Every structure is written in structure tokens, then in C-alpha cells.
Short mmCIF file of C-alpha atoms and ligand atoms in Angstrom, two decimals:
data_model
loop_
_atom_site.label_atom_id
_atom_site.label_comp_id
_atom_site.label_asym_id
_atom_site.label_seq_id
_atom_site.Cartn_x
_atom_site.Cartn_y
_atom_site.Cartn_z
CA MET A 1 -4.75 14.04 31.37
CA LEU A 2 -6.09 15.62 28.22
CA LYS A 3 -9.69 14.91 29.04
CA LYS A 4 -10.44 18.25 30.68
CA PHE A 5 -9.75 20.01 27.39
CA ILE A 6 -12.18 17.94 25.49
CA GLY A 7 -15.38 19.75 24.88
CA MET A 8 -16.79 17.91 21.93
CA ILE A 9 -20.46 18.58 21.73
CA ARG A 10 -22.64 15.74 20.61
CA SER A 11 -26.23 16.76 20.28
CA GLY A 12 -29.14 16.73 17.90
CA THR A 13 -30.25 13.73 15.93
CA LYS A 14 -29.86 15.23 12.47
CA SER A 15 -26.20 16.02 12.70
CA PRO A 16 -24.57 13.34 14.82
CA GLN A 17 -21.23 15.11 14.96
CA ARG A 18 -20.93 18.76 15.92
CA PHE A 19 -17.59 20.18 16.66
CA SER A 20 -15.99 22.92 18.63
CA LEU A 21 -12.36 23.86 18.67
CA ASN A 22 -10.24 22.68 21.53
CA ILE A 23 -6.74 23.99 21.86
CA ILE A 24 -4.45 21.90 23.99
CA PRO A 25 -1.69 24.14 25.31
CA ARG A 26 1.97 23.17 25.03
CA ASP A 27 2.34 22.01 28.62
CA GLN A 28 -0.62 19.65 28.30
CA HIS A 29 0.62 17.41 25.49
CA ASN A 30 3.74 15.46 24.65
CA VAL A 31 4.58 16.89 21.22
CA SER A 32 7.85 18.76 21.21
CA ARG A 33 9.89 20.44 18.51
CA LYS A 34 12.76 18.05 19.11
CA GLN A 35 10.76 15.21 17.60
CA ILE A 36 9.89 17.11 14.47
CA SER A 37 11.98 17.10 11.32
CA PRO A 38 14.09 20.29 11.27
CA ASN A 39 13.04 20.78 7.64
CA ALA A 40 9.36 20.69 8.53
CA LEU A 41 10.09 23.26 11.26
CA LYS A 42 11.90 25.45 8.72
CA VAL A 43 8.84 25.42 6.49
CA LEU A 44 6.53 26.25 9.39
CA TYR A 45 8.70 29.16 10.57
CA ARG A 46 9.20 30.51 7.07
CA LEU A 47 5.48 30.51 6.27
CA ASN A 48 4.69 32.10 9.64
CA SER A 49 7.25 34.83 9.15
CA ALA A 50 5.80 35.56 5.69
CA GLY A 51 2.49 36.20 7.44
CA TYR A 52 0.75 32.90 6.71
CA GLU A 53 -0.78 30.39 9.08
CA ALA A 54 1.01 27.07 8.99
CA PHE A 55 0.57 23.87 10.99
CA LEU A 56 1.86 20.39 11.15
CA VAL A 57 -1.10 18.09 10.50
CA GLY A 58 -2.09 14.50 9.86
CA GLY A 59 0.13 11.53 10.58
CA GLY A 60 2.95 13.70 11.95
CA VAL A 61 0.86 15.03 14.83
CA ARG A 62 -1.12 11.81 15.33
CA ASP A 63 1.95 9.59 15.57
CA LEU A 64 3.82 11.97 17.88
CA LEU A 65 0.83 12.09 20.22
CA LEU A 66 0.87 8.29 20.22
CA GLY A 67 4.58 8.29 21.04
CA GLU A 68 5.50 6.88 17.60
CA HIS A 69 7.94 8.06 14.96
CA PRO A 70 6.04 9.72 12.12
CA LYS A 71 6.79 8.46 8.61
CA ASP A 72 6.64 11.98 7.22
CA PHE A 73 5.57 15.46 8.17
CA ASP A 74 2.69 17.13 6.34
CA ILE A 75 1.94 20.81 6.63
CA ALA A 76 -1.30 22.73 6.12
CA THR A 77 -1.37 26.46 5.48
CA ASN A 78 -3.62 29.28 4.35
CA ALA A 79 -1.06 30.22 1.68
CA THR A 80 -2.04 29.11 -1.81
CA PRO A 81 0.28 26.66 -3.60
CA GLU A 82 1.69 29.55 -5.65
CA GLN A 83 2.28 31.61 -2.50
CA VAL A 84 4.07 28.63 -0.94
CA ARG A 85 6.23 28.26 -4.01
CA ALA A 86 7.19 31.91 -3.83
CA GLN A 87 8.67 31.33 -0.36
CA PHE A 88 11.01 28.48 -1.29
CA ASN A 89 13.35 27.96 -4.17
CA ASN A 90 13.33 24.19 -3.58
CA CYS A 91 9.58 23.92 -4.16
CA ARG A 92 7.50 22.22 -6.83
CA LEU A 93 3.74 22.17 -7.30
CA ILE A 94 2.23 18.77 -8.01
CA GLY A 95 -1.15 17.10 -8.52
CA ARG A 96 -4.22 18.09 -10.46
CA ARG A 97 -6.90 16.34 -8.43
CA PHE A 98 -5.34 17.67 -5.26
CA ARG A 99 -2.85 20.40 -5.93
CA LEU A 100 -0.07 20.80 -3.38
CA ALA A 101 3.46 22.01 -2.87
CA HIS A 102 6.48 19.78 -2.34
CA VAL A 103 9.35 21.49 -0.59
CA ARG A 104 12.48 19.44 -1.09
CA PHE A 105 15.44 19.24 1.32
CA GLY A 106 17.84 16.68 -0.09
CA ARG A 107 15.99 13.37 0.16
CA GLU A 108 13.27 14.68 2.41
CA ILE A 109 10.12 16.16 0.92
CA ILE A 110 7.81 18.25 3.05
CA GLU A 111 4.29 18.22 1.66
CA VAL A 112 2.48 21.54 2.05
CA ALA A 113 -1.25 21.60 1.38
CA THR A 114 -3.44 24.67 1.30
CA PHE A 115 -6.45 24.57 3.65
CA ARG A 116 -9.38 23.02 1.75
CA ALA A 117 -13.05 23.90 2.12
CA SER A 118 -16.29 22.17 1.25
CA HIS A 119 -17.28 22.19 -2.40
CA GLN A 120 -20.36 24.28 -1.70
CA LYS A 121 -17.96 27.20 -1.74
CA ALA A 122 -16.82 26.41 -5.24
CA ASP A 123 -19.28 28.69 -7.13
CA ASP A 124 -19.42 26.12 -9.91
CA ASP A 125 -15.78 26.69 -10.57
CA ALA A 126 -14.93 23.55 -12.52
CA HIS A 127 -11.26 24.33 -12.26
CA SER A 128 -11.17 23.95 -8.53
CA ALA A 129 -13.98 21.47 -7.85
CA ALA A 130 -15.53 18.57 -9.70
CA THR A 131 -17.71 15.72 -8.49
CA SER A 132 -18.87 12.60 -10.33
CA ASP A 133 -22.39 11.14 -10.42
CA SER A 134 -21.51 8.72 -7.63
CA GLY A 135 -20.44 11.65 -5.43
CA GLN A 136 -16.74 11.15 -6.02
CA ILE A 137 -14.61 14.25 -5.75
CA LEU A 138 -12.64 14.46 -8.97
CA ARG A 139 -10.93 17.71 -8.19
CA ASP A 140 -10.46 19.07 -4.70
CA ASN A 141 -8.91 22.50 -4.94
CA VAL A 142 -11.41 24.74 -3.17
CA TYR A 143 -9.48 26.64 -0.55
CA GLY A 144 -10.79 27.55 2.88
CA ASN A 145 -9.81 28.19 6.48
CA GLN A 146 -8.35 25.89 9.09
CA GLU A 147 -11.67 24.78 10.54
CA GLU A 148 -13.03 23.93 7.09
CA ASP A 149 -9.80 22.13 6.34
CA ALA A 150 -10.12 20.03 9.49
CA LEU A 151 -13.61 18.89 8.60
CA ARG A 152 -12.54 17.90 5.06
CA ARG A 153 -9.94 15.48 6.39
CA ASP A 154 -10.71 11.79 6.66
CA PHE A 155 -10.43 10.57 10.26
CA THR A 156 -10.72 12.60 13.45
CA VAL A 157 -7.25 11.50 14.56
CA ASN A 158 -5.84 12.78 11.25
CA ALA A 159 -7.32 16.24 11.77
CA LEU A 160 -5.08 17.46 14.59
CA TYR A 161 -2.84 20.49 14.03
CA TYR A 162 0.31 21.60 15.77
CA GLY A 163 1.57 25.15 15.33
CA VAL A 164 4.90 26.74 16.20
CA LYS A 165 3.36 30.08 17.18
CA ASP A 166 1.90 28.79 20.43
CA PHE A 167 2.91 25.09 20.29
CA GLY A 168 -0.70 24.11 20.92
CA ILE A 169 -2.62 21.21 19.43
CA TYR A 170 -5.73 22.33 17.55
CA ASP A 171 -8.54 19.80 17.60
CA TYR A 172 -11.71 20.61 15.67
CA ALA A 173 -13.12 17.11 15.29
CA GLY A 174 -12.71 15.34 18.62
CA GLY A 175 -9.54 13.63 17.46
CA ILE A 176 -7.85 13.75 20.86
CA GLN A 177 -10.63 11.81 22.48
CA ASP A 178 -10.63 9.21 19.71
CA LEU A 179 -6.86 8.95 19.99
CA GLU A 180 -7.21 8.19 23.67
CA ASN A 181 -9.87 5.58 22.91
CA ARG A 182 -7.83 4.22 20.02
CA LEU A 183 -10.76 4.68 17.69
CA LEU A 184 -10.77 5.40 13.99
CA ARG A 185 -13.76 7.57 13.18
CA LEU A 186 -14.56 9.27 9.89
CA ILE A 187 -15.47 12.92 10.14
CA GLY A 188 -19.04 13.51 8.95
CA ASP A 189 -21.42 11.05 7.34
CA PRO A 190 -19.39 7.92 6.48
CA GLU A 191 -21.25 6.99 3.30
CA THR A 192 -20.92 10.51 1.87
CA ARG A 193 -17.25 10.61 2.77
CA TYR A 194 -16.56 7.21 1.15
CA ARG A 195 -18.46 8.26 -1.96
CA GLU A 196 -16.37 11.43 -2.14
CA ASP A 197 -13.22 9.35 -2.05
CA PRO A 198 -13.51 5.55 -1.94
CA VAL A 199 -9.79 5.27 -1.12
CA ARG A 200 -10.76 6.35 2.40
CA MET A 201 -12.07 2.79 2.87
CA LEU A 202 -8.58 1.45 2.23
CA ARG A 203 -7.13 4.09 4.50
CA ALA A 204 -9.48 2.90 7.27
CA ALA A 205 -8.06 -0.61 6.93
CA ARG A 206 -4.50 0.69 6.76
CA PHE A 207 -4.70 2.93 9.84
CA ALA A 208 -6.65 0.36 11.88
CA ALA A 209 -3.80 -2.10 11.32
CA LYS A 210 -0.97 0.39 11.57
CA LEU A 211 -2.19 2.03 14.76
CA ASP A 212 -3.91 -1.03 16.18
CA PHE A 213 -7.12 1.01 16.49
CA ASN A 214 -10.69 -0.18 16.34
CA ILE A 215 -12.78 1.17 13.52
CA GLU A 216 -15.85 2.86 14.95
CA ASP A 217 -19.02 0.91 14.05
CA LYS A 218 -20.58 3.63 11.91
CA THR A 219 -17.29 4.09 10.08
CA ALA A 220 -16.90 0.37 9.36
CA ALA A 221 -20.51 -0.55 8.62
CA PRO A 222 -20.93 0.87 5.10
CA ILE A 223 -17.59 -0.39 3.79
CA PRO A 224 -18.53 -3.87 2.48
CA ARG A 225 -21.52 -2.35 0.68
CA LEU A 226 -19.51 0.50 -0.85
CA ALA A 227 -16.28 -1.38 -1.52
CA GLN A 228 -17.14 -1.70 -5.21
CA LEU A 229 -16.69 2.09 -5.54
CA LEU A 230 -12.99 1.28 -5.67
CA LEU A 231 -13.62 0.27 -9.29
CA ASN A 232 -13.92 4.02 -10.03
CA ILE A 233 -10.41 4.75 -8.79
CA PRO A 234 -7.62 4.94 -11.36
CA PRO A 235 -5.44 1.79 -11.16
CA ALA A 236 -2.32 3.95 -10.75
CA ARG A 237 -3.68 5.42 -7.52
CA LEU A 238 -4.71 1.98 -6.24
CA PHE A 239 -1.22 0.67 -6.97
CA GLU A 240 0.23 3.43 -4.77
CA GLU A 241 -2.27 2.57 -2.06
CA VAL A 242 -1.43 -1.13 -2.27
CA LEU A 243 2.21 -0.28 -1.66
CA LYS A 244 1.22 1.74 1.39
CA LEU A 245 -1.03 -1.08 2.60
CA PHE A 246 1.55 -3.80 2.24
CA LEU A 247 4.90 -2.08 2.67
CA SER A 248 4.37 -0.34 5.99
CA GLY A 249 5.38 -3.18 8.28
CA LYS A 250 1.79 -4.19 9.11
CA ALA A 251 0.79 -5.96 5.93
CA GLU A 252 -0.46 -9.12 7.57
CA PRO A 253 -3.03 -7.51 9.90
CA THR A 254 -3.93 -5.09 7.10
CA PHE A 255 -4.74 -8.03 4.82
CA ALA A 256 -6.98 -9.55 7.48
CA ILE A 257 -8.92 -6.29 7.80
CA LEU A 258 -9.12 -5.85 4.02
CA ARG A 259 -10.62 -9.33 3.72
CA GLU A 260 -13.00 -8.74 6.61
CA LEU A 261 -14.29 -5.54 5.04
CA ASP A 262 -14.58 -7.09 1.55
CA LEU A 263 -12.03 -4.64 0.18
CA PHE A 264 -9.37 -7.12 -0.90
CA LYS A 265 -11.58 -8.41 -3.68
CA PHE A 266 -11.40 -5.04 -5.46
CA LEU A 267 -7.62 -4.99 -5.29
CA PHE A 268 -6.78 -8.61 -6.18
CA PRO A 269 -10.00 -10.17 -7.48
CA SER A 270 -8.48 -13.39 -8.81
CA THR A 271 -6.63 -14.10 -5.56
CA ASP A 272 -9.67 -13.24 -3.48
CA GLN A 273 -11.80 -15.63 -5.49
CA LEU A 274 -9.34 -18.50 -5.13
CA ILE A 275 -9.18 -17.94 -1.38
CA ASN A 276 -12.97 -17.97 -1.17
CA GLU A 277 -13.11 -21.18 -3.19
CA GLY A 278 -10.84 -22.85 -0.63
CA HIS A 279 -7.77 -23.07 -2.88
CA PRO A 280 -5.29 -25.37 -1.10
CA TYR A 281 -2.59 -22.82 -0.43
CA ALA A 282 -3.55 -19.36 -1.82
CA GLN A 283 -4.41 -17.85 1.55
CA LYS A 284 -1.39 -19.37 3.27
CA LEU A 285 0.92 -18.14 0.54
CA VAL A 286 -0.39 -14.58 0.74
CA VAL A 287 -0.32 -14.47 4.53
CA GLN A 288 3.18 -15.96 4.61
CA ALA A 289 4.43 -13.48 1.99
CA LEU A 290 2.98 -10.56 3.92
CA THR A 291 4.37 -11.84 7.23
CA ASN A 292 7.83 -12.18 5.68
CA THR A 293 7.52 -8.68 4.21
CA ASP A 294 6.61 -7.28 7.63
CA GLN A 295 9.57 -9.03 9.23
CA ARG A 296 11.95 -7.68 6.61
CA ILE A 297 10.63 -4.14 6.90
CA ASN A 298 10.79 -4.23 10.67
CA ALA A 299 14.38 -5.46 10.44
CA ASP A 300 15.21 -2.63 8.02
CA LYS A 301 15.85 -5.05 5.17
CA PRO A 302 14.92 -4.08 1.64
CA VAL A 303 11.72 -5.37 0.08
CA THR A 304 10.53 -5.23 -3.47
CA PRO A 305 6.97 -4.87 -4.70
CA ALA A 306 7.89 -7.37 -7.45
CA PHE A 307 8.21 -10.18 -4.91
CA LEU A 308 5.00 -9.18 -3.20
CA PHE A 309 3.05 -9.10 -6.45
CA ALA A 310 4.67 -12.38 -7.47
CA ALA A 311 3.18 -13.95 -4.35
CA LEU A 312 -0.19 -12.20 -4.57
CA LEU A 313 -0.71 -13.30 -8.16
CA TRP A 314 0.99 -16.71 -8.12
CA PRO A 315 -2.06 -18.85 -7.24
CA ALA A 316 -4.04 -17.47 -10.19
CA THR A 317 -1.05 -17.71 -12.51
CA GLN A 318 -0.23 -21.25 -11.49
CA GLN A 319 -3.82 -22.34 -11.94
CA LEU A 320 -3.81 -21.05 -15.51
CA LEU A 321 -0.37 -22.50 -16.12
CA LEU A 322 -1.61 -25.96 -15.18
CA ARG A 323 -4.54 -25.59 -17.50
CA TYR A 324 -2.29 -24.60 -20.42
CA LEU A 325 0.07 -27.48 -19.67
CA GLU A 326 -2.87 -29.84 -19.83
CA ASP A 327 -3.69 -28.34 -23.21
CA GLY A 328 -0.23 -29.43 -24.33
CA ILE A 329 1.50 -26.06 -24.37
CA PRO A 330 5.18 -26.43 -23.33
CA PRO A 331 6.02 -25.09 -19.83
CA ILE A 332 7.74 -21.78 -20.59
CA PRO A 333 5.29 -20.56 -23.26
CA ALA A 334 2.45 -21.77 -21.02
CA LEU A 335 3.81 -19.71 -18.15
CA HIS A 336 4.22 -16.65 -20.37
CA LYS A 337 0.66 -16.97 -21.55
CA ALA A 338 -0.65 -17.46 -18.01
CA SER A 339 1.36 -14.52 -16.60
CA GLN A 340 0.19 -12.21 -19.35
CA LYS A 341 -3.41 -13.13 -18.81
CA VAL A 342 -3.21 -12.61 -15.07
CA ILE A 343 -1.36 -9.30 -15.46
CA ASP A 344 -3.84 -8.06 -18.08
CA SER A 345 -6.75 -8.58 -15.74
CA GLN A 346 -4.87 -7.30 -12.68
CA VAL A 347 -3.96 -3.95 -14.25
CA LYS A 348 -7.65 -3.12 -14.57
CA HIS A 349 -7.60 -2.88 -10.78
CA THR A 350 -4.13 -1.89 -9.70
CA ALA A 351 -1.49 -0.69 -12.08
CA LEU A 352 1.65 -2.81 -12.18
CA PRO A 353 4.54 -0.82 -13.64
CA LYS A 354 6.93 -2.70 -15.89
CA ARG A 355 9.82 -2.21 -13.49
CA PHE A 356 7.94 -4.51 -11.11
CA SER A 357 6.06 -6.81 -13.50
CA GLN A 358 9.26 -7.71 -15.34
CA PRO A 359 11.15 -9.02 -12.29
CA MET A 360 7.92 -10.63 -11.10
CA LYS A 361 7.76 -12.62 -14.34
CA GLU A 362 11.41 -13.57 -13.96
CA ILE A 363 10.77 -14.88 -10.44
CA TRP A 364 7.95 -17.00 -11.85
CA GLU A 365 10.00 -18.24 -14.79
CA LEU A 366 12.75 -19.33 -12.43
CA GLN A 367 10.18 -21.44 -10.60
CA LEU A 368 10.17 -23.63 -13.69
CA ARG A 369 13.92 -23.51 -14.14
CA LEU A 370 15.11 -24.11 -10.58
CA PRO A 371 14.14 -27.80 -10.63
CA ARG A 372 16.55 -28.33 -13.56
CA ARG A 373 19.82 -28.39 -11.73
CA ARG A 374 21.91 -30.87 -13.63
CA GLY A 375 25.50 -30.23 -14.66
CA LYS A 376 26.50 -26.62 -15.02
CA SER A 377 22.99 -25.28 -15.05
CA ALA A 378 22.82 -25.05 -11.25
CA GLN A 379 25.75 -22.64 -11.13
CA THR A 380 24.33 -20.61 -14.03
CA LEU A 381 20.98 -20.40 -12.29
CA ALA A 382 22.59 -19.36 -9.02
CA GLU A 383 24.19 -16.43 -10.84
CA HIS A 384 20.92 -15.21 -12.29
CA PRO A 385 20.20 -11.67 -11.00
CA ARG A 386 16.78 -12.83 -9.82
CA PHE A 387 18.03 -16.08 -8.27
CA ARG A 388 17.84 -14.93 -4.66
CA ALA A 389 14.26 -13.75 -5.01
CA ALA A 390 13.30 -16.91 -6.89
CA TYR A 391 14.90 -19.09 -4.22
CA ASP A 392 13.06 -17.17 -1.49
CA PHE A 393 9.92 -17.71 -3.52
CA VAL A 394 10.51 -21.47 -3.56
CA LEU A 395 10.85 -21.42 0.24
CA LEU A 396 7.68 -19.38 0.47
CA ARG A 397 5.75 -21.83 -1.70
CA GLU A 398 6.97 -24.75 0.38
CA ALA A 399 6.11 -22.98 3.62
CA SER A 400 2.58 -22.51 2.27
CA GLY A 401 2.10 -26.19 1.63
CA GLU A 402 3.21 -26.79 -1.96
CA ASP A 403 5.17 -30.01 -2.32
CA LEU A 404 8.23 -29.21 -4.40
CA GLN A 405 10.06 -32.42 -3.51
CA GLY A 406 12.79 -30.86 -1.43
CA LEU A 407 13.68 -28.17 -3.96
CA GLY A 408 14.23 -25.47 -1.33
CA LYS A 409 16.45 -27.71 0.81
CA TRP A 410 18.52 -28.70 -2.23
CA TRP A 411 19.16 -25.07 -3.14
CA THR A 412 19.91 -24.13 0.45
CA GLU A 413 22.55 -26.86 0.61
CA PHE A 414 23.90 -25.92 -2.78
CA GLN A 415 24.40 -22.32 -1.75
CA GLU A 416 25.89 -23.14 1.62
CA GLY A 417 28.03 -26.03 0.45
CA ASP A 418 31.67 -26.06 -0.67
CA GLU A 419 32.74 -27.17 -4.13
CA LYS A 420 32.65 -30.85 -3.17
CA THR A 421 29.18 -30.71 -1.69
CA ARG A 422 27.95 -28.89 -4.75
CA GLN A 423 29.32 -31.54 -7.06
CA LYS A 424 27.73 -34.24 -4.97
CA LEU A 425 24.40 -32.46 -5.00
CA GLN A 426 24.54 -32.08 -8.74
CA GLN A 427 25.45 -35.73 -9.22
CA GLY A 428 22.43 -36.60 -7.15
CA GLN A 429 20.44 -34.85 -9.83
CA GLY A 430 21.75 -37.21 -12.50
CA GLN A 431 18.76 -39.47 -12.47
CA GLY A 432 16.26 -37.14 -10.91
CA GLU A 433 13.93 -34.44 -12.00
CA GLY A 434 16.84 -32.29 -13.09
CA LYS A 435 17.64 -34.66 -15.87
CA ARG A 436 16.52 -33.36 -19.17
CA ARG A 437 14.20 -35.81 -20.79
CA PRO A 438 14.78 -36.50 -24.45
CA ARG A 439 12.76 -34.04 -26.40
CA ARG A 440 9.61 -35.63 -27.62
CA ARG A 441 8.48 -34.45 -30.96
CA ARG A 442 4.92 -33.41 -30.88
CA ARG A 443 2.77 -35.27 -33.34
CA TYR A 444 -0.03 -33.51 -35.03
CA ASN A 445 -2.87 -35.50 -36.24
CA ASN A 446 -5.13 -33.65 -38.54
CA LYS A 447 -7.19 -36.62 -39.48
CA PRO A 448 -10.68 -36.60 -38.14
CA ARG A 449 -11.15 -39.32 -35.56
P1 ATP B 501 0.95 8.28 7.06
O1 ATP B 501 1.72 9.38 6.37
O2 ATP B 501 1.49 7.85 8.35
O3 ATP B 501 0.62 7.16 6.15
P2 ATP B 501 -1.06 10.31 7.20
O4 ATP B 501 -2.28 10.41 8.08
O5 ATP B 501 -0.05 11.38 7.35
O6 ATP B 501 -0.48 8.88 7.44
P3 ATP B 501 -1.12 11.00 4.44
O7 ATP B 501 -1.57 10.17 3.29
O8 ATP B 501 0.28 11.40 4.56
O9 ATP B 501 -1.59 10.22 5.72
O10 ATP B 501 -2.06 12.28 4.44
C1 ATP B 501 -1.86 13.37 5.32
C2 ATP B 501 -3.17 13.86 5.85
O11 ATP B 501 -3.99 14.34 4.78
C3 ATP B 501 -4.04 12.81 6.53
O12 ATP B 501 -3.69 12.66 7.87
C4 ATP B 501 -5.42 13.38 6.37
O13 ATP B 501 -5.65 14.41 7.29
C5 ATP B 501 -5.35 14.01 4.99
N1 ATP B 501 -5.79 13.08 3.94
C6 ATP B 501 -4.99 12.29 3.19
N2 ATP B 501 -5.70 11.57 2.32
C7 ATP B 501 -6.99 11.91 2.51
C8 ATP B 501 -8.21 11.54 1.91
N3 ATP B 501 -8.24 10.63 0.94
N4 ATP B 501 -9.35 12.12 2.35
C9 ATP B 501 -9.32 13.05 3.33
N5 ATP B 501 -8.19 13.43 3.94
C10 ATP B 501 -7.04 12.89 3.54
MG1 MG B 502 1.69 11.61 6.19
#
């Protein structure tokens, strides 16, 4: 249907991609105003009436063309961030690396970015452009026109614009054709584009899973070789990306692609290593955690990054814990030591804000406490604010092949049972693992053997 409007020119050996603008008129595509957030429309109309160009771009257009519901609506304009701010009293400018305007309508934020151009236009203006030795763009605030903006975007399918002046789709990079072929293709030379921003490699994995697209060969090929460039990305940004990768309802296929492209190792190195070494349940645990997360998200149930990180980092933590226990450190201090060590090395890769690492540690600590269910302690444990997550974590560990001697079943019955059942269950613990052993005093022997 759209094919007759596609006039992408592919010629010449030196520049494999050459582009020409195709405008798909309103009656030739399925995007309609009704599907667009009224707030995004307000921003578009306001900028237009102030004399600026303004277009919906990125995921908003891409997902609508695919018949999906966009997660958010991004806008691109030729107005500078300051000019955008002048048009709205609910507007804030954010970002240094990539400066943009956030226009807020209650809980919805419409992101408005000024058209960007290539850095050759920067005139050595260090305030607007900066690039590292590895080719990484450190600051990307050189403004340009719509065509330049299109070619600075990552994938062809993310470089489609929709305007409310003529309701046409503007395609500078062959995105419509790739959309029809369900192909994820970087604009320009892939290696250069990954060097400019290594996070694009993660975005390739994320969109391939989210959209169920193939990654074009040339776009995929350099990734395993360049994956280590992720080490140059600030951990705070990688943490945000990890949330997008694993909290979008397609975490499980995303993980498979991340592993295939050798990217996972630069996000969770300790977990990746254990999986590669054939750890008995690390891979199963991660896959199961991600599958559960997907199911919860797709059922509109809440999920917490703390639980996800608890699962992603448990195999490494447990391995250390066992080592410390063998060294004679008591369980809880051993766990604290192991968690701290794992967290310290993890935060060199992805940040892990306290509001998530704290509950994560509590979930882990409860793994040691849940087996002690004698007397009143079961009820006390069940009232712990992190009990539910810790119980789910027990089930997850069992589902991944850890033998916890029926711990999950016991807690399921305890929660579902009436007072009598509970008492019976607790009595059953009288002789079992829940029974506190008499404290053995540790003997220290300083004499040389
Ligand atoms: P979604 O919002 O569904 O996750 P999206 O494509 O809208 O997907 P955003 O992160 O919201 O992704 O970015 C909006 C648009 O900005 C993208 O579609 C793309 O055109 C551009 N963009 C975002 N990040 C980059 C990047 N690292 N390099 C180049 N272009 C980018
Ligand atoms: Mg978006």
C-alpha cells in the first residue's frame, strides 16, 4: 500500500545509504489524531501557531504505524529549548548531554527536542558539541533542520515524523520500507553510530525484542566487537536503560538478544560469567524472573526493580555467601558481606539506587530467615513489609531448580491456612530445620598447630 511512495535511492559503493524525502499523505497511512495524546497535539498546535515547525517523531509515530499503542509521544521542532519554554508555562529544560524541553500536563510529560545536526556544524563550539577519543558524543546540542535531525536519529523506523499541518508522514531514511519489512536498521555507518553512542547497541536489542523485528545484518554485526564501549557509559544511564530493557513487558526475549549480542556481560558481568560457566541454576533463575516480570507487566500488575535486581544478582551473591559460610562467618554477617561485595562491583556497571538496593538486600536476608518458622516467628515474618517479595523469591528459586526442602509449599499453606492449619504447620517445624540449634560458642585456637 505504501510501497509506491517509497523512493529510497541506494547507489554508490562509498555511501551505502543515500536518502530522499518521501512524504506519505494523510489518506495513505493509518495514523490519525484520535490515537495521539491530546497533550502532544496541544504542543504541536501551539508550536505551529507560534511559527515553528513541530512534528511527532520516534516511538509515537513508529508504534502507531504498527498499530500499537505508543508508550509516550516525543516531539521534534526547529524552536530552540528556550523558545519552547517561552511558549508554555508548564515547561522545564533538562539534560546537559542532550538538552530538551519537558512540557508537563499533570502526570504526562511531552518531551520536545530541538532538531539536531551533525557535529561538523559545531564550529568547535565546546558548549554545544563534544566528542571523546573513542568517537563518543559527550554533548549533542548542535541544532539543525528536520532532514539533519532525521539522519542523527538511531534507527530508520525511529526517524519518521508526523505533522499536524498536512497530517503527512515524513520519511527521510527509508523507515517506512523497513517498518514493512520489520527490520531494524541503523542510519549511517553502524560502527560510527555505535561509537557515537554505545547505548544504541542496547536500544537495538530492546527494539528488536519489543517490536519483534529482525536486526539488519550490518546493524547487528559490529555489536559483539563494540559491546565493551558500554564501559564508557555512566552507570546511572545504564541503570535507566536496564529498566527500559527489563520493564517493558518483553524482558525475556530482550535478555536472549542481549546474550546473543554479548551485551549482557557489560550490564551484569558476574551473572553473565556464572551462566557461561554452566552454573546450575543462574540462567534459569534469570529467565524465570524475567518471564514473571513480563507476565506481571502484561497483566498490569506492579513490578519493582528491587525484585528484578535481587534475581539478577542472587547467583553471584549466593556463591559468595557459601564461600563465607565455609570460612566460618555466621549466616547473616556472611550474607551482608556477600551482598556488599556484589553490589560494589555491580555499581561500576549499572547504578543501583539505595531505594532499590535496600529492599533487594531485605529480600535476600529473608531468604535466610524464612526457613526459621518455629513458634511465633512465622507470624512475625509474614508481617514483614518485604515478606511477599521474599516469598515470591523463594518460589522463583525453587522454580529454577534450587532445592529448598518444600519451603515455598510450607509458606503457601501457612498463608492460605486458617488458625488451626497454621498451628499444625508450626508444630511440624518443632523438630525440623526451623528449630533453633543451641548456639555453639566458637572456639579460637591461637596455638600454632
Ligand atoms: P519508546 O519510547 O517506545 O521506548 P522511542 O523510539 O520513542 O521508543 P525514545 O528513547 O523515547 O525511544 O527516544 C525518542 C526518539 O529519539 C527515538 O525514536 C530516536 O529517534 C531518538 N533517539 C533516542 N535515543 C537516541 C540515541 N541514543 N541515538 C539516536 N537517536 C536517539
Ligand atoms: Mg519515546
